[in-house]
Short mmCIF file of C-alpha atoms in Angstrom, two decimals:
data_model
loop_
_atom_site.label_atom_id
_atom_site.label_comp_id
_atom_site.label_asym_id
_atom_site.label_seq_id
_atom_site.Cartn_x
_atom_site.Cartn_y
_atom_site.Cartn_z
CA MET A 1 16.49 -12.41 -2.25
CA LYS A 2 16.25 -8.23 -4.02
CA ALA A 3 13.02 -7.87 -4.72
CA LEU A 4 12.36 -4.58 -6.74
CA ILE A 5 8.33 -3.49 -7.11
CA GLU A 6 6.50 0.24 -7.60
CA VAL A 7 5.56 2.38 -4.41
CA HIS A 8 1.59 1.60 -3.96
CA TYR A 9 -0.44 4.22 -1.75
CA LEU A 10 -1.50 2.34 2.01
CA PRO A 11 -0.69 -1.65 -0.42
CA SER A 12 -2.51 -4.82 0.45
CA VAL A 13 -2.20 -7.85 2.10
CA ALA A 14 -1.31 -9.43 -0.96
CA TYR A 15 1.49 -6.59 -1.57
CA PHE A 16 3.41 -7.53 1.59
CA ALA A 17 3.10 -11.07 1.26
CA ALA A 18 4.77 -10.79 -2.41
CA LEU A 19 8.21 -8.84 -0.47
CA ALA A 20 7.58 -11.67 2.45
CA HIS A 21 10.73 -13.52 1.62
CA ALA A 22 13.01 -10.29 1.05
CA LYS A 23 16.71 -9.87 2.03
CA SER A 24 16.10 -6.33 0.51
CA ILE A 25 12.81 -3.90 -0.98
CA VAL A 26 13.79 -1.52 -3.81
CA LEU A 27 11.94 0.73 -5.07
CA GLU A 28 11.51 2.01 -9.04
CA ARG A 29 11.60 5.85 -8.52
CA HIS A 30 12.25 6.01 -12.39
CA GLU A 31 8.55 4.80 -14.46
CA HIS A 32 6.12 6.11 -15.38
CA TYR A 33 2.82 7.14 -13.10
CA VAL A 34 0.41 5.20 -14.81
CA LYS A 35 -3.38 5.78 -13.58
CA GLN A 36 -6.24 3.83 -12.42
CA THR A 37 -3.55 1.92 -10.30
CA TYR A 38 -3.03 0.97 -6.35
CA ARG A 39 0.00 3.56 -7.12
CA ASN A 40 -3.03 6.49 -5.46
CA ARG A 41 -5.67 4.16 -4.41
CA CYS A 42 -6.71 1.83 -1.95
CA HIS A 43 -8.87 -0.53 -0.77
CA VAL A 44 -10.82 -1.29 3.02
CA ASN A 45 -13.27 -3.14 3.92
CA THR A 46 -16.70 -0.48 5.90
CA SER A 47 -19.97 -0.67 6.63
CA GLN A 48 -21.17 -0.84 2.89
CA GLY A 49 -19.01 -3.18 1.81
CA VAL A 50 -15.69 -1.60 0.04
CA SER A 51 -14.56 0.91 -0.17
CA THR A 52 -12.82 2.48 -2.56
CA LEU A 53 -10.31 5.34 -0.69
CA ILE A 54 -8.37 7.67 -4.34
CA VAL A 55 -5.63 10.73 -3.82
CA PRO A 56 -6.72 12.93 -6.11
CA VAL A 57 -3.01 14.19 -8.34
CA THR A 58 -2.30 16.81 -10.55
CA THR A 59 -1.49 15.68 -14.16
CA LYS A 60 -3.53 12.89 -15.20
CA HIS A 61 -1.50 11.20 -17.95
CA ASN A 62 0.52 8.53 -18.01
CA LYS A 63 3.97 9.86 -19.04
CA THR A 64 4.91 11.80 -15.78
CA LEU A 65 7.23 10.47 -13.97
CA ILE A 66 5.69 8.44 -10.41
CA THR A 67 8.25 11.47 -8.55
CA ASP A 68 6.65 14.46 -10.20
CA ILE A 69 3.12 13.37 -9.65
CA ARG A 70 1.79 16.09 -7.31
CA ILE A 71 -1.75 15.73 -4.47
CA ASP A 72 -4.40 17.97 -5.72
CA TYR A 73 -5.78 19.26 -1.98
CA SER A 74 -7.86 21.81 -3.95
CA GLN A 75 -10.05 18.34 -2.83
CA LYS A 76 -10.44 17.84 1.34
CA TRP A 77 -9.43 13.98 0.18
CA VAL A 78 -7.11 13.91 3.82
CA ASN A 79 -10.27 14.52 5.37
CA ASN A 80 -13.04 12.16 3.66
CA HIS A 81 -9.98 8.96 3.96
CA TRP A 82 -9.41 10.00 7.45
CA ARG A 83 -13.59 9.98 8.37
CA THR A 84 -13.93 6.40 6.85
CA ILE A 85 -11.27 4.79 8.35
CA ARG A 86 -12.20 5.65 11.80
CA SER A 87 -15.71 4.60 10.92
CA ALA A 88 -14.81 1.61 9.83
CA TYR A 89 -12.07 0.33 11.53
CA GLY A 90 -13.06 2.67 15.82
CA ASN A 91 -14.38 -0.57 16.33
CA ALA A 92 -10.57 -2.57 15.95
CA PRO A 93 -9.30 -4.14 18.80
CA PHE A 94 -6.15 -2.12 17.90
CA PHE A 95 -7.13 0.30 16.64
CA GLU A 96 -6.43 2.36 19.07
CA HIS A 97 -2.86 1.74 19.06
CA TYR A 98 -1.94 2.76 15.55
CA ALA A 99 -4.50 4.98 14.39
CA ASP A 100 -2.00 8.67 15.59
CA ASP A 101 0.50 7.08 13.63
CA LEU A 102 -1.49 7.11 10.27
CA GLU A 103 -3.13 9.82 10.85
CA LYS A 104 -0.24 11.29 10.90
CA VAL A 105 1.01 11.31 8.08
CA LEU A 106 -2.30 11.15 6.67
CA TYR A 107 -2.45 14.61 7.15
CA SER A 108 1.52 15.26 6.11
CA LYS A 109 0.78 17.17 3.64
CA HIS A 110 3.44 16.03 1.58
CA GLU A 111 3.85 17.28 -2.27
CA PHE A 112 4.07 14.59 -3.51
CA LEU A 113 2.04 11.40 -3.88
CA TYR A 114 5.90 9.35 -4.70
CA ASP A 115 6.48 10.87 -0.69
CA LEU A 116 3.83 9.34 0.69
CA ASN A 117 3.72 6.30 -0.25
CA VAL A 118 6.89 6.18 0.83
CA ARG A 119 6.39 6.91 4.21
CA PHE A 120 3.22 5.17 4.81
CA LEU A 121 5.57 1.43 3.36
CA SER A 122 7.73 3.03 5.81
CA LEU A 123 5.63 2.33 9.07
CA CYS A 124 3.73 0.10 7.38
CA LEU A 125 6.86 -2.02 7.40
CA LYS A 126 7.54 -1.10 10.96
CA TRP A 127 3.97 -2.44 12.24
CA LEU A 128 5.20 -5.42 10.48
CA LYS A 129 8.02 -5.78 12.35
CA TRP A 130 10.15 -6.68 9.20
CA GLY A 131 13.41 -4.72 9.47
CA ILE A 132 14.21 -4.97 5.95
CA PRO A 133 16.58 -2.27 3.70
CA VAL A 134 14.56 -0.84 1.04
CA THR A 135 16.26 1.95 -1.41
CA GLU A 136 15.02 2.59 -4.02
CA SER A 137 16.33 2.37 -7.96
CA LEU A 138 18.93 4.19 -9.58
CA SER A 139 17.68 4.44 -13.09
CA TYR A 140 14.90 2.74 -15.04
CA GLU A 141 15.88 -1.33 -16.22
CA THR A 142 13.37 -2.82 -18.82
CA THR A 143 14.67 -6.24 -17.35
CA ALA A 144 15.46 -6.56 -13.73
CA GLN A 145 19.05 -7.62 -12.59
CA PHE A 146 19.58 -10.77 -11.95
CA ASP A 147 19.48 -11.36 -8.49
CA THR A 148 16.14 -9.15 -8.51
CA THR A 149 12.32 -10.19 -8.43
CA ASP A 150 10.64 -7.78 -10.11
CA LEU A 151 7.27 -7.49 -9.10
CA ARG A 152 6.41 -4.60 -11.45
CA SER A 153 2.87 -4.47 -11.50
CA GLN A 154 2.20 -7.13 -10.74
CA ILE A 155 -0.48 -6.49 -7.67
CA ASN A 156 -3.15 -4.68 -10.82
CA SER A 157 -6.80 -4.58 -9.90
CA LYS A 158 -6.89 -5.49 -13.45
CA LYS A 159 -5.05 -8.27 -13.66
CA GLN A 160 -5.78 -10.28 -10.50
CA ASP A 161 -4.24 -14.49 -11.67
CA ASN A 162 -1.33 -13.15 -10.93
CA LEU A 163 -1.52 -13.81 -7.23
CA SER A 164 -1.76 -16.38 -7.21
CA ASN A 165 2.34 -16.85 -8.51
CA PHE A 166 3.11 -14.81 -4.76
CA PHE A 167 -0.17 -14.20 -2.13
CA ARG A 168 -2.52 -17.71 -0.64
CA PRO A 169 -4.49 -14.93 1.05
CA SER A 170 -5.14 -16.90 5.15
CA SER A 171 -8.59 -14.58 7.26
CA TYR A 172 -8.80 -13.09 9.73
CA THR A 173 -12.19 -12.08 11.95
CA GLN A 174 -12.46 -7.83 10.22
CA VAL A 175 -15.05 -5.97 11.80
CA PHE A 176 -18.33 -6.43 9.38
CA GLY A 177 -19.21 -9.10 7.62
CA ASN A 178 -19.31 -12.37 7.73
CA ALA A 179 -18.03 -13.56 4.13
CA PHE A 180 -14.45 -12.81 5.27
CA VAL A 181 -13.03 -10.33 2.81
CA GLU A 182 -9.51 -10.88 1.05
CA ASN A 183 -6.77 -8.41 -0.08
CA MET A 184 -7.73 -5.00 1.54
CA SER A 185 -5.67 -2.04 2.61
CA LEU A 186 -3.46 -3.32 5.37
CA VAL A 187 -4.49 -1.74 7.33
CA ASP A 188 -7.83 -3.51 7.41
CA LEU A 189 -5.14 -6.35 8.79
CA ILE A 190 -3.58 -4.14 11.22
CA PHE A 191 -7.28 -3.13 13.38
CA CYS A 192 -7.95 -5.93 13.13
CA GLU A 193 -5.54 -8.54 14.54
CA GLY A 194 -2.57 -5.90 15.79
CA PRO A 195 1.32 -7.81 16.77
CA GLU A 196 -0.27 -11.03 15.01
CA ALA A 197 -0.40 -9.09 11.81
CA GLY A 198 2.56 -9.71 10.23
CA ARG A 199 2.58 -13.54 11.26
CA ARG A 200 -0.74 -12.79 9.23
CA VAL A 201 0.51 -11.91 5.55
CA GLN A 202 3.79 -14.23 6.17
CA ALA A 203 1.15 -17.58 6.27
CA SER A 204 -0.05 -15.86 2.68
CA ALA A 205 2.73 -15.69 1.29
CA MET A 206 3.58 -18.55 -1.32
CA LEU A 207 6.36 -20.53 -0.27
CA LYS A 208 9.55 -19.53 -2.43
#
């Protein structure tokens, strides 16, 4: 199966569950940016509950290509994101094993949101030890090709019902709280489960 999907900022566990059975991944680089989506935000689990980390961008409308969306560095979001992540996961079992790689990408000062997201996706796949080849779309097609599963906009905070098509949360021990909080950013799973993260994602993926 070839999977066609947009890029997210520090993608969720459900994002990777959707890709768990893919033989290759095609990133949609010809879509228009969509506001208030996971393209520029993610959720992490903190001592105060779920926190949403948002990457500010300079373009506020939906008629700009995703590859043209510039990150707004006039705001101190990088330091805030890193401070929140470090506070939330500093005591997690595997934080020290993965934190340096995350910090390096976070502070890499990418000009464009798409490039930052692709870099984080590559890092996440490396963490999961998934050797899935990744390419980019050549043009925007309303309907995906016959040999491709179209996952574009399927992982949407406003359409949670879509997740049940490919995601069945598999619980693990988190840093905070007695109740399991599902579908956080993959960093939550990575810092808590380390090398077992890939198996956990596979366990959350609905069988095809």
